[in-house]
């Protein structure tokens, strides 16, 4: 009896499947992995990209977004991309030094006066050319995305460079950033983004540098009593994919995915501009952290101490490139 029923069910299932016709083609899946919260420029950009692709490509392509280092941290994501375990990511420009030394440009302290200068440089020939700087490694730079200018947060007030002496700061995996903190006679520690909150909370480190958006969304301000509005460096991203994956997409699909990404980046950049102001204000309103503004004299001291780092990396980056970036401030 039991066997006969099972047989009947199986036969029914089979005829239902035959009626449904040939199996539908599976969608191309784009896993987009990132490390920040969803309420950030990158988080919002990735979600917008997913929605635009769904709207425009229907069942052909499916974007799955994995925020908060859920899938990979930035130290692993590019390797995972080459292995085909993830198809897109947007690590900060500070995290590419294993692939190219050229992008170290963006970490030079006090290089760009504001985000307009960054935008101008990135849209220009040198900025565009830098998107190709990782192509020999099997990766394609699909575009830049902004976050904003970095601030210094700490367990003690930082007004002049001497205040940072002897303190431990978490940095991204960049030798330029290490040199920048060494110039302050501080100790830089390269640590993944996912560990920063705990390192600060347990006082294993004294401070870190990041944008208003990251300081707010990851609650660093709740465990850092002081934030100096230094605007000393840039945190921007490059959206990347692997050459193998990208070239394997049908041409029409690739064009539509790229258009959706470009539109999502425009949206993400607007979010970045809003959050640089809005998240700063939220931190001030929280009264958890004191925001320190520098006088022009104090700021000059930071510039003087940090700027020699440029010379140290000129050989690896190229003087022409540094000049081109600096000239975008004009
Ligand atoms: C960091 O590690 O501090 C940032 O790169 C995180 C991010 O992606 O904004």
mmCIF file of C-alpha atoms and ligand atoms in Angstrom:
data_model
loop_
_atom_site.group_PDB
_atom_site.id
_atom_site.type_symbol
_atom_site.label_atom_id
_atom_site.label_comp_id
_atom_site.label_asym_id
_atom_site.label_seq_id
_atom_site.Cartn_x
_atom_site.Cartn_y
_atom_site.Cartn_z
ATOM 1 C CA UNK A 1 0.000 0.000 0.000
ATOM 2 C CA UNK A 2 2.679 2.389 1.113
ATOM 3 C CA UNK A 3 4.832 1.575 -1.922
ATOM 4 C CA UNK A 4 1.924 2.004 -4.302
ATOM 5 C CA UNK A 5 1.102 5.464 -2.893
ATOM 6 C CA UNK A 6 4.722 6.562 -3.147
ATOM 7 C CA UNK A 7 4.799 5.386 -6.731
ATOM 8 C CA UNK A 8 1.603 7.298 -7.536
ATOM 9 C CA UNK A 9 2.980 10.499 -6.008
ATOM 10 C CA UNK A 10 6.221 10.152 -7.941
ATOM 11 C CA UNK A 11 4.307 9.591 -11.193
ATOM 12 C CA UNK A 12 2.166 12.654 -10.529
ATOM 13 C CA UNK A 13 5.214 14.799 -9.819
ATOM 14 C CA UNK A 14 6.834 13.619 -13.009
ATOM 15 C CA UNK A 15 3.838 14.431 -15.199
ATOM 16 C CA UNK A 16 3.507 17.856 -13.515
ATOM 17 C CA UNK A 17 7.153 18.546 -14.316
ATOM 18 C CA UNK A 18 6.621 17.441 -17.928
ATOM 19 C CA UNK A 19 3.602 19.729 -18.242
ATOM 20 C CA UNK A 20 5.684 22.659 -16.990
ATOM 21 C CA UNK A 21 7.974 22.184 -19.988
ATOM 22 C CA UNK A 22 11.770 22.482 -20.050
ATOM 23 C CA UNK A 23 13.433 23.805 -16.907
ATOM 24 C CA UNK A 24 13.831 27.590 -16.891
ATOM 25 C CA UNK A 25 17.377 28.905 -17.292
ATOM 26 C CA UNK A 26 18.920 29.705 -13.919
ATOM 27 C CA UNK A 27 19.743 33.375 -13.251
ATOM 28 C CA UNK A 28 23.329 34.554 -13.157
ATOM 29 C CA UNK A 29 24.046 35.200 -9.480
ATOM 30 C CA UNK A 30 26.198 38.173 -8.460
ATOM 31 C CA UNK A 31 27.267 37.888 -4.839
ATOM 32 C CA UNK A 32 28.204 41.399 -3.656
ATOM 33 C CA UNK A 33 30.190 41.237 -0.438
ATOM 34 C CA UNK A 34 31.047 44.228 1.735
ATOM 35 C CA UNK A 35 32.076 45.029 5.280
ATOM 36 C CA UNK A 36 30.042 48.074 6.270
ATOM 37 C CA UNK A 37 26.503 48.477 7.595
ATOM 38 C CA UNK A 38 23.537 48.850 5.248
ATOM 39 C CA UNK A 39 22.881 52.465 6.279
ATOM 40 C CA UNK A 40 26.131 53.686 4.708
ATOM 41 C CA UNK A 41 27.029 54.955 1.217
ATOM 42 C CA UNK A 42 28.361 51.526 0.183
ATOM 43 C CA UNK A 43 25.512 49.620 1.820
ATOM 44 C CA UNK A 44 22.937 51.827 0.108
ATOM 45 C CA UNK A 45 24.714 51.689 -3.235
ATOM 46 C CA UNK A 46 24.858 47.874 -3.166
ATOM 47 C CA UNK A 47 21.155 47.589 -2.310
ATOM 48 C CA UNK A 48 20.241 50.073 -5.045
ATOM 49 C CA UNK A 49 22.321 48.080 -7.541
ATOM 50 C CA UNK A 50 20.473 44.878 -6.531
ATOM 51 C CA UNK A 51 17.090 46.597 -6.978
ATOM 52 C CA UNK A 52 17.972 48.170 -10.349
ATOM 53 C CA UNK A 53 19.242 44.861 -11.715
ATOM 54 C CA UNK A 54 16.029 43.143 -10.627
ATOM 55 C CA UNK A 55 13.926 45.874 -12.228
ATOM 56 C CA UNK A 56 15.865 45.876 -15.496
ATOM 57 C CA UNK A 57 16.974 42.283 -15.935
ATOM 58 C CA UNK A 58 14.177 40.388 -14.225
ATOM 59 C CA UNK A 59 15.029 36.709 -13.821
ATOM 60 C CA UNK A 60 18.237 36.852 -15.837
ATOM 61 C CA UNK A 61 20.505 38.188 -13.111
ATOM 62 C CA UNK A 62 20.147 38.103 -9.355
ATOM 63 C CA UNK A 63 22.284 40.264 -7.078
ATOM 64 C CA UNK A 64 22.744 38.992 -3.524
ATOM 65 C CA UNK A 65 24.179 41.565 -1.140
ATOM 66 C CA UNK A 66 26.136 40.431 1.932
ATOM 67 C CA UNK A 67 26.872 43.387 4.276
ATOM 68 C CA UNK A 68 28.782 43.625 7.600
ATOM 69 C CA UNK A 69 31.635 41.211 6.655
ATOM 70 C CA UNK A 70 28.994 38.421 6.701
ATOM 71 C CA UNK A 71 30.559 36.615 3.762
ATOM 72 C CA UNK A 72 34.150 37.885 3.560
ATOM 73 C CA UNK A 73 36.314 40.507 5.211
ATOM 74 C CA UNK A 74 38.303 42.815 2.935
ATOM 75 C CA UNK A 75 41.495 40.827 3.523
ATOM 76 C CA UNK A 76 39.934 37.758 1.850
ATOM 77 C CA UNK A 77 37.409 39.119 -0.594
ATOM 78 C CA UNK A 78 39.670 39.645 -3.609
ATOM 79 C CA UNK A 79 41.131 36.141 -3.365
ATOM 80 C CA UNK A 80 37.590 34.786 -3.072
ATOM 81 C CA UNK A 81 36.680 36.752 -6.190
ATOM 82 C CA UNK A 82 39.436 35.113 -8.204
ATOM 83 C CA UNK A 83 38.149 31.720 -7.046
ATOM 84 C CA UNK A 84 34.627 32.621 -8.145
ATOM 85 C CA UNK A 85 33.161 32.540 -4.611
ATOM 86 C CA UNK A 86 32.049 36.170 -4.866
ATOM 87 C CA UNK A 87 31.499 38.281 -7.976
ATOM 88 C CA UNK A 88 31.562 41.894 -6.763
ATOM 89 C CA UNK A 89 32.946 43.930 -3.898
ATOM 90 C CA UNK A 90 33.979 47.505 -3.261
ATOM 91 C CA UNK A 91 36.967 47.521 -0.911
ATOM 92 C CA UNK A 92 38.397 50.817 0.152
ATOM 93 C CA UNK A 93 41.204 52.063 -2.113
ATOM 94 C CA UNK A 94 43.551 51.501 0.841
ATOM 95 C CA UNK A 95 43.152 47.731 0.570
ATOM 96 C CA UNK A 96 44.668 47.038 -2.854
ATOM 97 C CA UNK A 97 48.374 47.255 -2.122
ATOM 98 C CA UNK A 98 48.919 43.522 -2.746
ATOM 99 C CA UNK A 99 47.622 44.097 -6.265
ATOM 100 C CA UNK A 100 49.096 47.496 -7.179
ATOM 101 C CA UNK A 101 51.189 50.192 -5.523
ATOM 102 C CA UNK A 102 49.632 52.940 -7.660
ATOM 103 C CA UNK A 103 46.406 53.155 -5.674
ATOM 104 C CA UNK A 104 48.459 54.104 -2.601
ATOM 105 C CA UNK A 105 48.087 57.574 -4.073
ATOM 106 C CA UNK A 106 44.651 57.919 -2.510
ATOM 107 C CA UNK A 107 46.050 57.350 0.998
ATOM 108 C CA UNK A 108 48.504 60.255 0.943
ATOM 109 C CA UNK A 109 47.526 62.563 3.810
ATOM 110 C CA UNK A 110 46.115 65.991 2.943
ATOM 111 C CA UNK A 111 46.209 65.259 -0.811
ATOM 112 C CA UNK A 112 42.641 66.319 -1.624
ATOM 113 C CA UNK A 113 41.081 69.415 -0.082
ATOM 114 C CA UNK A 114 37.520 68.187 -0.536
ATOM 115 C CA UNK A 115 35.325 65.652 -2.336
ATOM 116 C CA UNK A 116 34.919 67.892 -5.400
ATOM 117 C CA UNK A 117 38.653 67.601 -5.995
ATOM 118 C CA UNK A 118 38.433 63.813 -5.576
ATOM 119 C CA UNK A 119 35.580 63.649 -8.100
ATOM 120 C CA UNK A 120 37.458 65.854 -10.566
ATOM 121 C CA UNK A 121 40.585 63.707 -10.363
ATOM 122 C CA UNK A 122 38.711 60.404 -10.644
ATOM 123 C CA UNK A 123 36.780 61.574 -13.717
ATOM 124 C CA UNK A 124 40.001 62.761 -15.394
ATOM 125 C CA UNK A 125 42.378 60.603 -17.468
ATOM 126 C CA UNK A 126 44.729 59.626 -14.615
ATOM 127 C CA UNK A 127 41.876 58.684 -12.292
ATOM 128 C CA UNK A 128 40.219 56.590 -14.998
ATOM 129 C CA UNK A 129 43.502 54.935 -15.877
ATOM 130 C CA UNK A 130 43.933 53.871 -12.240
ATOM 131 C CA UNK A 131 40.777 51.760 -12.538
ATOM 132 C CA UNK A 132 42.837 49.524 -14.824
ATOM 133 C CA UNK A 133 45.763 49.262 -12.422
ATOM 134 C CA UNK A 134 44.694 45.809 -11.170
ATOM 135 C CA UNK A 135 43.810 44.327 -14.561
ATOM 136 C CA UNK A 136 47.016 42.292 -14.839
ATOM 137 C CA UNK A 137 45.872 40.483 -11.661
ATOM 138 C CA UNK A 138 42.604 39.292 -13.200
ATOM 139 C CA UNK A 139 40.462 42.028 -11.662
ATOM 140 C CA UNK A 140 38.506 44.862 -13.285
ATOM 141 C CA UNK A 141 37.787 48.217 -11.647
ATOM 142 C CA UNK A 142 34.212 49.051 -12.648
ATOM 143 C CA UNK A 143 34.040 52.460 -10.976
ATOM 144 C CA UNK A 144 34.752 54.583 -7.917
ATOM 145 C CA UNK A 145 32.367 55.164 -5.056
ATOM 146 C CA UNK A 146 32.754 57.861 -2.424
ATOM 147 C CA UNK A 147 32.542 57.618 1.302
ATOM 148 C CA UNK A 148 34.302 60.796 2.395
ATOM 149 C CA UNK A 149 37.058 62.396 4.397
ATOM 150 C CA UNK A 150 38.505 60.595 7.423
ATOM 151 C CA UNK A 151 38.514 61.926 10.976
ATOM 152 C CA UNK A 152 40.644 60.854 13.926
ATOM 153 C CA UNK A 153 38.876 59.316 16.899
ATOM 154 C CA UNK A 154 40.666 58.646 20.155
ATOM 155 C CA UNK A 155 40.491 57.968 23.867
ATOM 156 C CA UNK A 156 42.118 61.358 24.491
ATOM 157 C CA UNK A 157 41.717 64.742 22.833
ATOM 158 C CA UNK A 158 43.929 65.208 19.768
ATOM 159 C CA UNK A 159 44.539 68.861 18.956
ATOM 160 C CA UNK A 160 48.159 68.846 17.828
ATOM 161 C CA UNK A 161 50.266 65.964 16.434
ATOM 162 C CA UNK A 162 52.175 65.594 19.715
ATOM 163 C CA UNK A 163 48.902 64.502 21.382
ATOM 164 C CA UNK A 164 48.961 61.295 19.314
ATOM 165 C CA UNK A 165 52.470 60.316 20.393
ATOM 166 C CA UNK A 166 52.662 56.810 21.870
ATOM 167 C CA UNK A 167 49.011 55.951 21.105
ATOM 168 C CA UNK A 168 47.902 52.827 19.204
ATOM 169 C CA UNK A 169 45.718 53.378 16.148
ATOM 170 C CA UNK A 170 43.928 50.798 14.045
ATOM 171 C CA UNK A 171 44.559 51.298 10.333
ATOM 172 C CA UNK A 172 43.454 49.604 7.127
ATOM 173 C CA UNK A 173 46.047 47.378 5.427
ATOM 174 C CA UNK A 174 48.051 50.209 3.891
ATOM 175 C CA UNK A 175 51.736 51.032 4.249
ATOM 176 C CA UNK A 176 51.028 54.708 3.571
ATOM 177 C CA UNK A 177 48.669 54.826 6.524
ATOM 178 C CA UNK A 178 51.264 53.045 8.646
ATOM 179 C CA UNK A 179 53.843 55.682 7.674
ATOM 180 C CA UNK A 180 51.371 58.443 8.459
ATOM 181 C CA UNK A 181 50.951 57.253 12.052
ATOM 182 C CA UNK A 182 54.653 56.564 12.446
ATOM 183 C CA UNK A 183 55.248 60.189 11.485
ATOM 184 C CA UNK A 184 53.158 61.069 14.549
ATOM 185 C CA UNK A 185 55.284 58.715 16.697
ATOM 186 C CA UNK A 186 52.166 56.638 17.214
ATOM 187 C CA UNK A 187 51.777 52.862 16.691
ATOM 188 C CA UNK A 188 49.697 51.757 13.683
ATOM 189 C CA UNK A 189 48.019 48.329 13.759
ATOM 190 C CA UNK A 190 46.574 46.804 10.582
ATOM 191 C CA UNK A 191 43.285 45.195 11.617
ATOM 192 C CA UNK A 192 40.085 44.150 9.810
ATOM 193 C CA UNK A 193 37.159 46.542 9.974
ATOM 194 C CA UNK A 194 35.012 43.923 11.731
ATOM 195 C CA UNK A 195 37.330 43.996 14.767
ATOM 196 C CA UNK A 196 37.554 47.762 15.285
ATOM 197 C CA UNK A 197 34.623 48.233 17.674
ATOM 198 C CA UNK A 198 35.806 45.510 20.061
ATOM 199 C CA UNK A 199 39.407 46.701 19.932
ATOM 200 C CA UNK A 200 38.232 50.180 20.923
ATOM 201 C CA UNK A 201 35.768 48.962 23.520
ATOM 202 C CA UNK A 202 38.323 46.767 25.256
ATOM 203 C CA UNK A 203 40.934 49.539 24.979
ATOM 204 C CA UNK A 204 43.304 47.229 23.124
ATOM 205 C CA UNK A 205 43.821 50.278 20.892
ATOM 206 C CA UNK A 206 43.471 53.990 21.625
ATOM 207 C CA UNK A 207 42.045 55.252 18.388
ATOM 208 C CA UNK A 208 41.316 54.862 14.703
ATOM 209 C CA UNK A 209 40.660 56.944 11.596
ATOM 210 C CA UNK A 210 37.440 56.767 9.615
ATOM 211 C CA UNK A 211 34.617 58.707 8.007
ATOM 212 C CA UNK A 212 31.641 60.137 9.870
ATOM 213 C CA UNK A 213 29.459 57.485 8.286
ATOM 214 C CA UNK A 214 31.575 54.543 9.478
ATOM 215 C CA UNK A 215 32.129 56.059 12.931
ATOM 216 C CA UNK A 216 28.379 56.480 13.291
ATOM 217 C CA UNK A 217 27.053 53.270 11.725
ATOM 218 C CA UNK A 218 29.512 51.028 13.581
ATOM 219 C CA UNK A 219 29.029 52.933 16.849
ATOM 220 C CA UNK A 220 32.712 53.801 17.273
ATOM 221 C CA UNK A 221 31.576 57.141 18.730
ATOM 222 C CA UNK A 222 30.047 55.283 21.679
ATOM 223 C CA UNK A 223 33.467 53.976 22.702
ATOM 224 C CA UNK A 224 35.615 56.945 21.657
ATOM 225 C CA UNK A 225 35.202 60.057 23.787
ATOM 226 C CA UNK A 226 36.935 62.382 21.277
ATOM 227 C CA UNK A 227 36.770 62.847 17.524
ATOM 228 C CA UNK A 228 39.034 65.389 15.858
ATOM 229 C CA UNK A 229 37.594 66.809 12.653
ATOM 230 C CA UNK A 230 40.880 66.508 10.801
ATOM 231 C CA UNK A 231 39.692 65.694 7.256
ATOM 232 C CA UNK A 232 43.261 64.471 6.821
ATOM 233 C CA UNK A 233 42.656 61.671 4.361
ATOM 234 C CA UNK A 234 40.219 60.059 1.977
ATOM 235 C CA UNK A 235 38.119 56.900 2.255
ATOM 236 C CA UNK A 236 36.849 55.952 -1.175
ATOM 237 C CA UNK A 237 36.129 52.657 -2.869
ATOM 238 C CA UNK A 238 36.689 50.831 -6.097
ATOM 239 C CA UNK A 239 33.921 48.516 -7.253
ATOM 240 C CA UNK A 240 35.637 45.396 -8.592
ATOM 241 C CA UNK A 241 34.806 42.179 -10.336
ATOM 242 C CA UNK A 242 36.910 39.401 -11.827
ATOM 243 C CA UNK A 243 37.837 39.557 -15.494
ATOM 244 C CA UNK A 244 36.748 35.952 -15.919
ATOM 245 C CA UNK A 245 33.258 36.545 -14.542
ATOM 246 C CA UNK A 246 32.775 39.869 -16.327
ATOM 247 C CA UNK A 247 33.876 38.646 -19.729
ATOM 248 C CA UNK A 248 31.756 35.529 -19.336
ATOM 249 C CA UNK A 249 28.521 37.559 -19.192
ATOM 250 C CA UNK A 250 26.520 37.865 -22.443
ATOM 251 C CA UNK A 251 27.251 41.293 -23.929
ATOM 252 C CA UNK A 252 23.731 42.718 -23.572
ATOM 253 C CA UNK A 253 23.485 41.547 -19.959
ATOM 254 C CA UNK A 254 26.914 42.975 -19.150
ATOM 255 C CA UNK A 255 25.935 46.363 -20.569
ATOM 256 C CA UNK A 256 22.744 46.478 -18.502
ATOM 257 C CA UNK A 257 24.539 45.378 -15.320
ATOM 258 C CA UNK A 258 27.171 48.098 -15.872
ATOM 259 C CA UNK A 259 24.492 50.742 -16.452
ATOM 260 C CA UNK A 260 22.713 49.669 -13.255
ATOM 261 C CA UNK A 261 25.988 49.879 -11.361
ATOM 262 C CA UNK A 262 26.768 53.347 -12.742
ATOM 263 C CA UNK A 263 23.313 54.555 -11.684
ATOM 264 C CA UNK A 264 23.693 52.959 -8.246
ATOM 265 C CA UNK A 265 27.048 54.713 -7.811
ATOM 266 C CA UNK A 266 25.501 58.114 -8.584
ATOM 267 C CA UNK A 267 22.914 57.336 -5.905
ATOM 268 C CA UNK A 268 25.593 56.096 -3.455
ATOM 269 C CA UNK A 269 27.635 59.265 -3.933
ATOM 270 C CA UNK A 270 24.598 61.366 -3.001
ATOM 271 C CA UNK A 271 24.139 59.251 0.116
ATOM 272 C CA UNK A 272 27.853 59.784 0.913
ATOM 273 C CA UNK A 273 27.520 63.575 0.725
ATOM 274 C CA UNK A 274 24.408 63.535 2.931
ATOM 275 C CA UNK A 275 25.893 61.165 5.499
ATOM 276 C CA UNK A 276 29.133 63.124 5.841
ATOM 277 C CA UNK A 277 27.007 65.937 7.271
ATOM 278 C CA UNK A 278 24.091 64.021 8.775
ATOM 279 C CA UNK A 279 26.061 61.349 10.625
ATOM 280 C CA UNK A 280 28.449 63.961 12.027
ATOM 281 C CA UNK A 281 25.459 65.834 13.409
ATOM 282 C CA UNK A 282 23.976 62.660 14.888
ATOM 283 C CA UNK A 283 27.251 62.022 16.703
ATOM 284 C CA UNK A 284 27.327 65.582 18.050
ATOM 285 C CA UNK A 285 23.679 65.289 19.149
ATOM 286 C CA UNK A 286 24.374 61.990 20.932
ATOM 287 C CA UNK A 287 26.801 63.796 23.274
ATOM 288 C CA UNK A 288 28.694 60.500 23.571
ATOM 289 C CA UNK A 289 31.743 61.942 21.914
ATOM 290 C CA UNK A 290 33.213 65.442 21.815
ATOM 291 C CA UNK A 291 33.912 66.687 18.297
ATOM 292 C CA UNK A 292 37.082 68.774 18.254
ATOM 293 C CA UNK A 293 37.512 71.422 15.566
ATOM 294 C CA UNK A 294 41.057 72.449 14.733
ATOM 295 C CA UNK A 295 42.224 76.043 14.445
ATOM 296 C CA UNK A 296 44.060 76.794 11.166
ATOM 297 C CA UNK A 297 47.353 76.819 13.133
ATOM 298 C CA UNK A 298 46.673 73.435 14.685
ATOM 299 C CA UNK A 299 45.688 71.998 11.320
ATOM 300 C CA UNK A 300 48.921 73.265 9.770
ATOM 301 C CA UNK A 301 50.871 71.332 12.363
ATOM 302 C CA UNK A 302 49.185 68.076 11.290
ATOM 303 C CA UNK A 303 49.918 68.875 7.639
ATOM 304 C CA UNK A 304 53.562 69.571 8.394
ATOM 305 C CA UNK A 305 54.093 66.339 10.298
ATOM 306 C CA UNK A 306 52.199 64.074 7.895
ATOM 307 C CA UNK A 307 53.095 65.482 4.499
ATOM 308 C CA UNK A 308 56.664 64.110 4.347
ATOM 309 C CA UNK A 309 54.978 60.725 3.792
ATOM 310 C CA UNK A 310 54.389 61.829 0.176
ATOM 311 C CA UNK A 311 58.127 61.777 -0.553
ATOM 312 C CA UNK A 312 58.487 58.349 1.009
ATOM 313 C CA UNK A 313 56.030 56.833 -1.477
ATOM 314 C CA UNK A 314 56.763 58.992 -4.521
ATOM 315 C CA UNK A 315 58.901 56.238 -6.090
ATOM 316 C CA UNK A 316 56.131 53.624 -5.834
ATOM 317 C CA UNK A 317 53.251 55.875 -6.870
ATOM 318 C CA UNK A 318 54.883 58.195 -9.384
ATOM 319 C CA UNK A 319 55.395 61.940 -9.101
ATOM 320 C CA UNK A 320 53.253 62.696 -12.173
ATOM 321 C CA UNK A 321 50.295 60.965 -10.607
ATOM 322 C CA UNK A 322 50.715 62.784 -7.294
ATOM 323 C CA UNK A 323 50.976 66.118 -9.142
ATOM 324 C CA UNK A 324 47.854 65.385 -11.196
ATOM 325 C CA UNK A 325 45.879 64.535 -8.071
ATOM 326 C CA UNK A 326 47.139 67.571 -6.200
ATOM 327 C CA UNK A 327 46.288 69.834 -9.149
ATOM 328 C CA UNK A 328 42.666 68.732 -8.999
ATOM 329 C CA UNK A 329 42.343 70.965 -5.916
ATOM 330 C CA UNK A 330 42.662 74.036 -8.125
HETATM 331 C C1 LIG B 1 37.752 50.361 6.975
HETATM 332 O O1 LIG B 1 38.267 49.234 6.992
HETATM 333 O O2 LIG B 1 37.894 51.179 7.894
HETATM 334 C C2 LIG B 1 36.919 50.755 5.802
HETATM 335 O O3 LIG B 1 37.582 50.348 4.642
HETATM 336 C C3 LIG B 1 35.583 50.110 5.851
HETATM 337 C C4 LIG B 1 34.792 50.481 4.628
HETATM 338 O O4 LIG B 1 34.645 49.650 3.742
HETATM 339 O O5 LIG B 1 34.314 51.622 4.582
#
